[in-house]
């Protein structure tokens, strides 16, 4: 039997429970009505005569037994919204039943609102619940002393305590799942923000460079200006396509849904060419297609692409007029290395913005190292990325 076969029933069970919870969230009255009706019917069957088998005084009027039974069951409809109030009503009914000597088995239905108190209310609410449950037990036992008072009281309180512990356990598990969902949502928001920063920041920088070049060329070389406008249109469409792909993922609920391919190492040359058109001279040294590099995880290839994209974007924005850049991609059997340098004048106090932070986060995910800073000569900037080829993402 394969793992897929053994996990299929559990997966279907989880899906079924998810659908049931979703239906209950939309129509809570259905489940509340069903629970109340079923327990009321069962309690009324007991009130028809079976209650005398446990009664201390079988002569209790039937109308009183029926009234107490309904007071113990009908309030169950509101046990999820106001469990403490429901338990207070049921405790009063239990007090009447125990003092009269009926000792109805429906008294144990107080465990239902007690469970919801432990599930949804502050811990101190359990003290109020104990103050409501204990008096009917003790009073009825003292009024009809057929055995030591603690024998019927203590086991019943222990049973209620186990119910409360079950509610606390379910609540802890639910809070843990909610915390995991919040962490996942935070991580996803950070990922989307990082992707949007890279896509928008880079393409706007390229568009700005193309627009500046086209403005200067418009008077002397209209053909060059037209080429710049064409490049601006192409870059804008590429940016919109990437944003649509990124935001389109948010509407996909199926985990196995097909995703639009992310940029890989084969897209580095088009990226560099687009920046060249924006006016930044780039000398690139990219190795030919290598089977070793094709085995690099898609996420790691995207990391190389985004780091190069961010490095060239920063050069466009900060290196100044006349700057040039050099890109060198190399690899050994152990690691892949990307080196990007420029001839701009670095700021004395470079800002550690979202771009560099995003590059470090991407690099750390694949156990790589990232070095950024001025060149040793003090003239120019360097970005060096190193990713191991053998390790999978940590």
CSV table of C-alpha atoms in Angstrom, one decimal:
chain,number,residue,atom,x,y,z
A,1,UNK,CA,0.0,0.0,0.0
A,2,UNK,CA,1.5,3.4,-1.0
A,3,UNK,CA,1.7,6.5,1.1
A,4,UNK,CA,-0.8,8.2,-1.2
A,5,UNK,CA,-3.3,5.5,-0.6
A,6,UNK,CA,-3.0,5.6,3.1
A,7,UNK,CA,-3.2,9.4,3.3
A,8,UNK,CA,-6.3,9.7,1.0
A,9,UNK,CA,-8.9,8.8,3.7
A,10,UNK,CA,-7.4,11.3,6.1
A,11,UNK,CA,-7.3,14.0,3.4
A,12,UNK,CA,-11.0,13.3,2.6
A,13,UNK,CA,-11.9,13.4,6.3
A,14,UNK,CA,-10.2,16.8,6.7
A,15,UNK,CA,-12.0,18.1,3.6
A,16,UNK,CA,-15.3,16.8,5.0
A,17,UNK,CA,-14.7,18.5,8.4
A,18,UNK,CA,-13.7,21.7,6.6
A,19,UNK,CA,-17.0,21.7,4.7
A,20,UNK,CA,-19.0,20.9,7.9
A,21,UNK,CA,-17.3,23.8,9.8
A,22,UNK,CA,-18.0,26.1,6.9
A,23,UNK,CA,-21.6,25.1,6.8
A,24,UNK,CA,-21.9,25.5,10.5
A,25,UNK,CA,-20.3,29.0,10.3
A,26,UNK,CA,-22.9,30.1,7.7
A,27,UNK,CA,-25.9,28.4,9.4
A,28,UNK,CA,-25.2,27.9,13.1
A,29,UNK,CA,-28.9,27.6,13.9
A,30,UNK,CA,-29.1,24.2,12.1
A,31,UNK,CA,-26.6,22.5,14.4
A,32,UNK,CA,-27.9,24.2,17.5
A,33,UNK,CA,-31.5,23.2,16.7
A,34,UNK,CA,-30.5,19.6,16.0
A,35,UNK,CA,-28.5,19.3,19.3
A,36,UNK,CA,-31.3,20.8,21.3
A,37,UNK,CA,-34.0,18.8,19.7
A,38,UNK,CA,-32.2,15.5,20.1
A,39,UNK,CA,-31.3,16.0,23.8
A,40,UNK,CA,-34.8,17.3,24.6
A,41,UNK,CA,-36.4,14.2,23.0
A,42,UNK,CA,-34.1,11.9,24.9
A,43,UNK,CA,-34.7,13.7,28.2
A,44,UNK,CA,-38.5,13.6,27.7
A,45,UNK,CA,-38.3,9.9,27.1
A,46,UNK,CA,-36.5,9.6,30.5
A,47,UNK,CA,-39.1,11.9,32.1
A,48,UNK,CA,-41.9,9.6,30.9
A,49,UNK,CA,-40.9,7.1,33.7
A,50,UNK,CA,-37.3,6.1,33.5
A,51,UNK,CA,-36.3,8.9,35.9
A,52,UNK,CA,-37.7,6.9,38.8
A,53,UNK,CA,-34.9,4.3,38.6
A,54,UNK,CA,-32.4,7.0,39.9
A,55,UNK,CA,-34.8,9.2,41.9
A,56,UNK,CA,-34.5,9.5,45.7
A,57,UNK,CA,-38.2,10.3,45.8
A,58,UNK,CA,-40.2,8.6,43.1
A,59,UNK,CA,-43.4,10.5,44.2
A,60,UNK,CA,-42.3,13.8,42.6
A,61,UNK,CA,-45.1,15.1,40.4
A,62,UNK,CA,-44.7,14.3,36.7
A,63,UNK,CA,-45.5,17.9,35.7
A,64,UNK,CA,-42.5,19.1,37.9
A,65,UNK,CA,-40.2,16.5,36.3
A,66,UNK,CA,-41.3,17.5,32.8
A,67,UNK,CA,-40.8,21.2,33.6
A,68,UNK,CA,-37.3,20.6,35.0
A,69,UNK,CA,-36.5,18.5,32.0
A,70,UNK,CA,-37.4,21.2,29.6
A,71,UNK,CA,-35.5,23.8,31.7
A,72,UNK,CA,-32.4,21.5,31.4
A,73,UNK,CA,-32.6,21.0,27.6
A,74,UNK,CA,-34.2,23.9,25.8
A,75,UNK,CA,-31.5,26.4,26.9
A,76,UNK,CA,-28.9,24.3,25.1
A,77,UNK,CA,-29.9,26.2,21.9
A,78,UNK,CA,-27.8,29.2,23.2
A,79,UNK,CA,-24.9,27.2,24.7
A,80,UNK,CA,-22.4,28.5,22.1
A,81,UNK,CA,-23.3,32.2,22.3
A,82,UNK,CA,-24.0,32.6,26.0
A,83,UNK,CA,-22.7,29.4,27.7
A,84,UNK,CA,-22.5,30.9,31.2
A,85,UNK,CA,-26.1,32.2,31.2
A,86,UNK,CA,-27.3,28.8,29.8
A,87,UNK,CA,-25.4,27.0,32.6
A,88,UNK,CA,-27.0,29.3,35.2
A,89,UNK,CA,-30.5,28.4,34.0
A,90,UNK,CA,-29.7,24.7,33.9
A,91,UNK,CA,-28.1,24.9,37.4
A,92,UNK,CA,-31.3,26.4,38.8
A,93,UNK,CA,-33.3,23.6,37.2
A,94,UNK,CA,-30.9,21.0,38.5
A,95,UNK,CA,-31.3,22.5,42.0
A,96,UNK,CA,-35.1,22.1,41.8
A,97,UNK,CA,-34.8,18.6,40.6
A,98,UNK,CA,-32.2,17.5,43.2
A,99,UNK,CA,-34.0,19.2,46.1
A,100,UNK,CA,-37.3,17.6,45.1
A,101,UNK,CA,-35.6,14.1,45.0
A,102,UNK,CA,-36.0,13.5,41.2
A,103,UNK,CA,-32.3,13.5,40.5
A,104,UNK,CA,-32.8,13.6,36.7
A,105,UNK,CA,-30.1,12.2,34.4
A,106,UNK,CA,-30.6,15.3,32.3
A,107,UNK,CA,-28.5,17.1,34.9
A,108,UNK,CA,-25.4,15.9,33.2
A,109,UNK,CA,-26.3,18.0,30.2
A,110,UNK,CA,-24.6,20.8,32.1
A,111,UNK,CA,-21.4,19.4,30.6
A,112,UNK,CA,-22.3,20.9,27.2
A,113,UNK,CA,-22.3,24.6,28.2
A,114,UNK,CA,-19.4,23.9,30.5
A,115,UNK,CA,-17.4,22.7,27.5
A,116,UNK,CA,-18.2,25.9,25.6
A,117,UNK,CA,-17.2,28.0,28.6
A,118,UNK,CA,-13.8,26.4,28.6
A,119,UNK,CA,-13.6,26.7,24.8
A,120,UNK,CA,-14.5,30.4,24.5
A,121,UNK,CA,-14.4,32.2,27.8
A,122,UNK,CA,-11.6,33.4,30.0
A,123,UNK,CA,-10.3,30.9,32.6
A,124,UNK,CA,-11.9,32.7,35.5
A,125,UNK,CA,-15.3,31.8,34.0
A,126,UNK,CA,-14.6,28.2,35.0
A,127,UNK,CA,-14.7,29.3,38.6
A,128,UNK,CA,-18.2,30.7,38.1
A,129,UNK,CA,-19.2,27.5,36.4
A,130,UNK,CA,-18.0,25.5,39.4
A,131,UNK,CA,-20.0,27.8,41.7
A,132,UNK,CA,-23.1,27.0,39.6
A,133,UNK,CA,-22.6,23.2,39.2
A,134,UNK,CA,-21.6,22.2,42.8
A,135,UNK,CA,-24.5,23.6,44.9
A,136,UNK,CA,-27.2,21.4,43.4
A,137,UNK,CA,-25.0,18.3,43.8
A,138,UNK,CA,-24.2,19.0,47.4
A,139,UNK,CA,-27.6,20.2,48.4
A,140,UNK,CA,-29.4,17.2,46.9
A,141,UNK,CA,-27.0,14.7,48.5
A,142,UNK,CA,-27.3,16.3,51.9
A,143,UNK,CA,-31.1,16.4,51.6
A,144,UNK,CA,-31.3,12.7,50.8
A,145,UNK,CA,-28.3,11.1,52.6
A,146,UNK,CA,-28.4,7.5,51.4
A,147,UNK,CA,-24.6,7.2,51.3
A,148,UNK,CA,-21.6,9.2,52.2
A,149,UNK,CA,-22.0,12.7,50.6
A,150,UNK,CA,-18.7,12.6,48.8
A,151,UNK,CA,-19.4,9.4,46.8
A,152,UNK,CA,-21.9,10.9,44.4
A,153,UNK,CA,-20.4,14.4,44.5
A,154,UNK,CA,-16.7,13.9,43.8
A,155,UNK,CA,-16.9,11.6,40.8
A,156,UNK,CA,-19.4,13.9,39.2
A,157,UNK,CA,-17.2,16.9,39.7
A,158,UNK,CA,-14.2,15.0,38.3
A,159,UNK,CA,-16.3,14.2,35.2
A,160,UNK,CA,-17.1,17.9,34.8
A,161,UNK,CA,-13.4,18.7,35.2
A,162,UNK,CA,-12.5,16.3,32.4
A,163,UNK,CA,-15.0,18.1,30.2
A,164,UNK,CA,-13.5,21.4,31.0
A,165,UNK,CA,-10.0,20.1,30.3
A,166,UNK,CA,-11.2,18.8,26.9
A,167,UNK,CA,-12.6,22.3,26.1
A,168,UNK,CA,-9.2,23.8,27.1
A,169,UNK,CA,-7.3,21.3,24.9
A,170,UNK,CA,-9.6,22.0,21.9
A,171,UNK,CA,-9.2,25.8,22.5
A,172,UNK,CA,-5.4,25.5,22.7
A,173,UNK,CA,-5.3,23.5,19.4
A,174,UNK,CA,-7.5,26.0,17.7
A,175,UNK,CA,-5.4,29.0,18.9
A,176,UNK,CA,-2.3,27.2,17.7
A,177,UNK,CA,-3.8,26.7,14.2
A,178,UNK,CA,-4.9,30.4,14.2
A,179,UNK,CA,-1.3,31.4,15.1
A,180,UNK,CA,0.1,29.2,12.3
A,181,UNK,CA,-2.4,30.8,9.9
A,182,UNK,CA,-1.3,34.3,11.0
A,183,UNK,CA,2.4,33.4,10.6
A,184,UNK,CA,1.7,32.0,7.1
A,185,UNK,CA,-0.3,35.1,6.1
A,186,UNK,CA,2.5,37.3,7.4
A,187,UNK,CA,5.1,35.4,5.4
A,188,UNK,CA,3.0,35.5,2.3
A,189,UNK,CA,2.5,39.2,2.6
A,190,UNK,CA,6.2,39.7,3.0
A,191,UNK,CA,6.9,37.5,0.0
A,192,UNK,CA,4.4,39.4,-2.2
A,193,UNK,CA,5.7,42.8,-1.0
A,194,UNK,CA,9.2,41.6,-1.8
A,195,UNK,CA,8.2,40.5,-5.3
A,196,UNK,CA,6.3,43.7,-6.0
A,197,UNK,CA,9.2,45.8,-4.8
A,198,UNK,CA,11.6,44.0,-7.2
A,199,UNK,CA,9.2,44.1,-10.1
A,200,UNK,CA,8.0,47.6,-9.8
A,201,UNK,CA,11.3,49.1,-8.6
A,202,UNK,CA,13.3,47.6,-11.4
A,203,UNK,CA,10.9,48.3,-14.2
A,204,UNK,CA,10.2,51.9,-13.1
A,205,UNK,CA,14.0,52.5,-13.0
A,206,UNK,CA,14.4,51.1,-16.5
A,207,UNK,CA,11.4,53.2,-17.7
A,208,UNK,CA,12.9,56.3,-16.1
A,209,UNK,CA,16.3,55.7,-17.8
A,210,UNK,CA,14.6,55.1,-21.2
A,211,UNK,CA,12.5,58.2,-20.8
A,212,UNK,CA,15.5,60.4,-19.9
A,213,UNK,CA,17.4,59.0,-22.9
A,214,UNK,CA,14.5,59.5,-25.2
A,215,UNK,CA,14.1,63.1,-24.0
A,216,UNK,CA,17.7,64.0,-24.9
A,217,UNK,CA,17.5,62.1,-28.2
A,218,UNK,CA,14.2,63.6,-29.3
A,219,UNK,CA,15.7,66.8,-30.6
A,220,UNK,CA,18.7,65.3,-32.4
A,221,UNK,CA,17.8,61.7,-33.2
A,222,UNK,CA,14.0,61.2,-33.5
A,223,UNK,CA,14.6,57.5,-34.5
A,224,UNK,CA,16.4,56.9,-31.2
A,225,UNK,CA,13.6,58.6,-29.3
A,226,UNK,CA,11.1,56.3,-31.0
A,227,UNK,CA,13.2,53.3,-30.0
A,228,UNK,CA,13.2,54.5,-26.5
A,229,UNK,CA,9.4,54.8,-26.5
A,230,UNK,CA,9.0,51.3,-27.9
A,231,UNK,CA,11.3,50.0,-25.1
A,232,UNK,CA,9.2,51.8,-22.6
A,233,UNK,CA,6.1,50.2,-23.9
A,234,UNK,CA,7.7,46.7,-23.9
A,235,UNK,CA,9.0,47.2,-20.3
A,236,UNK,CA,5.6,48.4,-19.1
A,237,UNK,CA,3.9,45.4,-20.6
A,238,UNK,CA,6.4,43.1,-19.0
A,239,UNK,CA,5.9,44.7,-15.6
A,240,UNK,CA,2.1,44.5,-15.9
A,241,UNK,CA,2.3,40.8,-16.9
A,242,UNK,CA,4.5,40.0,-13.9
A,243,UNK,CA,2.2,41.8,-11.6
A,244,UNK,CA,-0.8,40.0,-13.0
A,245,UNK,CA,0.9,36.7,-12.5
A,246,UNK,CA,1.9,37.6,-8.9
A,247,UNK,CA,-1.6,38.8,-8.0
A,248,UNK,CA,-3.3,36.1,-9.9
A,249,UNK,CA,-1.8,33.5,-7.5
A,250,UNK,CA,-3.8,35.1,-4.7
A,251,UNK,CA,-7.1,33.9,-6.4
A,252,UNK,CA,-6.0,30.3,-6.7
A,253,UNK,CA,-7.3,27.9,-4.0
A,254,UNK,CA,-6.1,24.7,-5.5
A,255,UNK,CA,-2.6,23.9,-4.1
A,256,UNK,CA,-1.8,22.0,-7.3
A,257,UNK,CA,-2.9,24.8,-9.6
A,258,UNK,CA,-0.5,25.5,-12.5
A,259,UNK,CA,1.6,28.6,-11.9
A,260,UNK,CA,3.1,30.8,-14.6
A,261,UNK,CA,6.8,30.0,-14.7
A,262,UNK,CA,9.0,32.3,-12.7
A,263,UNK,CA,12.2,33.8,-14.1
A,264,UNK,CA,15.2,31.5,-14.2
A,265,UNK,CA,18.9,31.6,-15.1
A,266,UNK,CA,18.0,31.6,-18.8
A,267,UNK,CA,16.2,35.0,-18.3
A,268,UNK,CA,19.4,36.8,-17.1
A,269,UNK,CA,20.5,37.9,-20.6
A,270,UNK,CA,17.1,39.5,-21.4
A,271,UNK,CA,17.2,41.2,-18.1
A,272,UNK,CA,20.6,42.7,-18.8
A,273,UNK,CA,19.6,43.7,-22.3
A,274,UNK,CA,16.6,45.6,-20.9
A,275,UNK,CA,18.9,47.6,-18.5
A,276,UNK,CA,21.3,48.3,-21.4
A,277,UNK,CA,18.5,49.9,-23.3
A,278,UNK,CA,17.8,52.1,-20.3
A,279,UNK,CA,21.2,53.6,-20.8
A,280,UNK,CA,23.5,51.6,-18.5
A,281,UNK,CA,26.5,50.0,-20.2
A,282,UNK,CA,26.9,46.5,-18.9
A,283,UNK,CA,29.7,44.0,-19.6
A,284,UNK,CA,28.3,40.5,-19.0
A,285,UNK,CA,30.1,37.3,-18.5
A,286,UNK,CA,27.5,34.5,-18.4
A,287,UNK,CA,28.4,30.9,-18.9
A,288,UNK,CA,26.7,28.9,-21.6
A,289,UNK,CA,23.8,26.6,-20.6
A,290,UNK,CA,25.1,24.0,-18.2
A,291,UNK,CA,23.2,20.8,-17.1
A,292,UNK,CA,24.6,21.4,-13.5
A,293,UNK,CA,22.9,24.7,-13.3
A,294,UNK,CA,19.6,23.4,-14.6
A,295,UNK,CA,19.3,21.2,-11.5
A,296,UNK,CA,19.3,24.3,-9.3
A,297,UNK,CA,15.9,24.6,-7.6
A,298,UNK,CA,13.5,27.0,-9.3
A,299,UNK,CA,13.4,29.2,-6.2
A,300,UNK,CA,17.2,29.4,-6.1
A,301,UNK,CA,17.3,30.4,-9.8
A,302,UNK,CA,14.7,33.1,-9.0
A,303,UNK,CA,16.9,34.3,-6.2
A,304,UNK,CA,19.8,34.8,-8.6
A,305,UNK,CA,17.5,36.6,-11.0
A,306,UNK,CA,16.1,38.9,-8.4
A,307,UNK,CA,19.5,39.7,-6.8
A,308,UNK,CA,20.8,40.7,-10.2
A,309,UNK,CA,17.7,42.7,-11.0
A,310,UNK,CA,17.9,44.6,-7.7
A,311,UNK,CA,21.7,45.2,-8.1
A,312,UNK,CA,21.2,46.7,-11.6
A,313,UNK,CA,18.2,48.7,-10.4
A,314,UNK,CA,20.3,50.2,-7.6
A,315,UNK,CA,23.1,51.1,-10.1
A,316,UNK,CA,20.5,52.8,-12.4
A,317,UNK,CA,19.2,54.8,-9.5
A,318,UNK,CA,22.3,55.6,-7.4
A,319,UNK,CA,25.5,55.2,-9.5
A,320,UNK,CA,25.1,58.5,-11.3
A,321,UNK,CA,25.7,59.5,-14.9
A,322,UNK,CA,28.5,57.8,-16.8
A,323,UNK,CA,28.5,54.7,-14.6
A,324,UNK,CA,29.1,51.3,-16.0
A,325,UNK,CA,28.4,47.8,-14.6
A,326,UNK,CA,29.9,44.4,-14.8
A,327,UNK,CA,28.1,41.1,-14.3
A,328,UNK,CA,29.9,37.8,-13.9
A,329,UNK,CA,28.2,34.5,-13.3
A,330,UNK,CA,30.4,31.5,-12.4
A,331,UNK,CA,30.1,28.1,-10.7
A,332,UNK,CA,32.0,25.3,-9.3
A,333,UNK,CA,30.8,21.8,-8.3
A,334,UNK,CA,30.0,23.2,-4.9
A,335,UNK,CA,28.5,26.7,-5.5
A,336,UNK,CA,27.1,29.2,-7.9
A,337,UNK,CA,28.5,32.8,-7.6
A,338,UNK,CA,27.1,36.0,-9.0
A,339,UNK,CA,29.2,39.2,-8.9
A,340,UNK,CA,27.8,42.6,-9.9
A,341,UNK,CA,30.0,45.7,-9.7
A,342,UNK,CA,29.6,49.2,-11.0
A,343,UNK,CA,31.8,52.3,-11.3
A,344,UNK,CA,29.5,54.7,-9.6
A,345,UNK,CA,30.3,56.7,-6.5
A,346,UNK,CA,28.8,55.0,-3.4
A,347,UNK,CA,27.2,57.0,-0.7
A,348,UNK,CA,29.2,57.3,2.5
A,349,UNK,CA,26.2,56.0,4.5
A,350,UNK,CA,24.3,53.6,2.1
A,351,UNK,CA,20.7,53.1,3.1
A,352,UNK,CA,19.7,49.6,4.1
A,353,UNK,CA,16.4,49.7,2.4
A,354,UNK,CA,13.9,47.0,1.4
A,355,UNK,CA,16.0,46.0,-1.6
A,356,UNK,CA,19.1,44.8,0.2
A,357,UNK,CA,16.9,43.3,2.9
A,358,UNK,CA,14.9,41.4,0.3
A,359,UNK,CA,18.1,40.1,-1.3
A,360,UNK,CA,19.4,38.9,2.1
A,361,UNK,CA,16.1,37.1,2.9
A,362,UNK,CA,16.1,35.3,-0.5
A,363,UNK,CA,19.7,34.3,-0.1
A,364,UNK,CA,19.3,33.0,3.5
A,365,UNK,CA,16.4,30.8,2.4
A,366,UNK,CA,18.8,28.8,0.2
A,367,UNK,CA,21.7,28.8,2.7
A,368,UNK,CA,23.7,31.2,0.6
A,369,UNK,CA,25.8,34.3,1.4
A,370,UNK,CA,25.4,37.8,0.2
A,371,UNK,CA,28.0,40.5,0.4
A,372,UNK,CA,27.2,44.2,-0.5
A,373,UNK,CA,29.3,47.2,-0.1
A,374,UNK,CA,31.9,49.6,-1.7
A,375,UNK,CA,34.7,48.1,-3.8
A,376,UNK,CA,38.1,48.0,-2.0
A,377,UNK,CA,39.3,51.0,-4.1
A,378,UNK,CA,36.4,53.0,-2.6
A,379,UNK,CA,35.1,53.8,-6.1
A,380,UNK,CA,32.1,51.7,-7.1
A,381,UNK,CA,29.8,49.2,-5.5
A,382,UNK,CA,29.8,45.4,-5.3
A,383,UNK,CA,27.1,42.8,-4.8
A,384,UNK,CA,28.3,39.2,-4.5
A,385,UNK,CA,25.9,36.2,-4.2
A,386,UNK,CA,27.0,32.7,-3.5
A,387,UNK,CA,24.5,29.8,-3.5
A,388,UNK,CA,25.5,26.1,-2.7
A,389,UNK,CA,24.5,23.8,-5.5
A,390,UNK,CA,24.1,20.6,-3.4
A,391,UNK,CA,21.8,21.8,-0.6
A,392,UNK,CA,18.1,22.1,-0.8
A,393,UNK,CA,16.2,25.0,0.8
A,394,UNK,CA,16.4,25.1,4.6
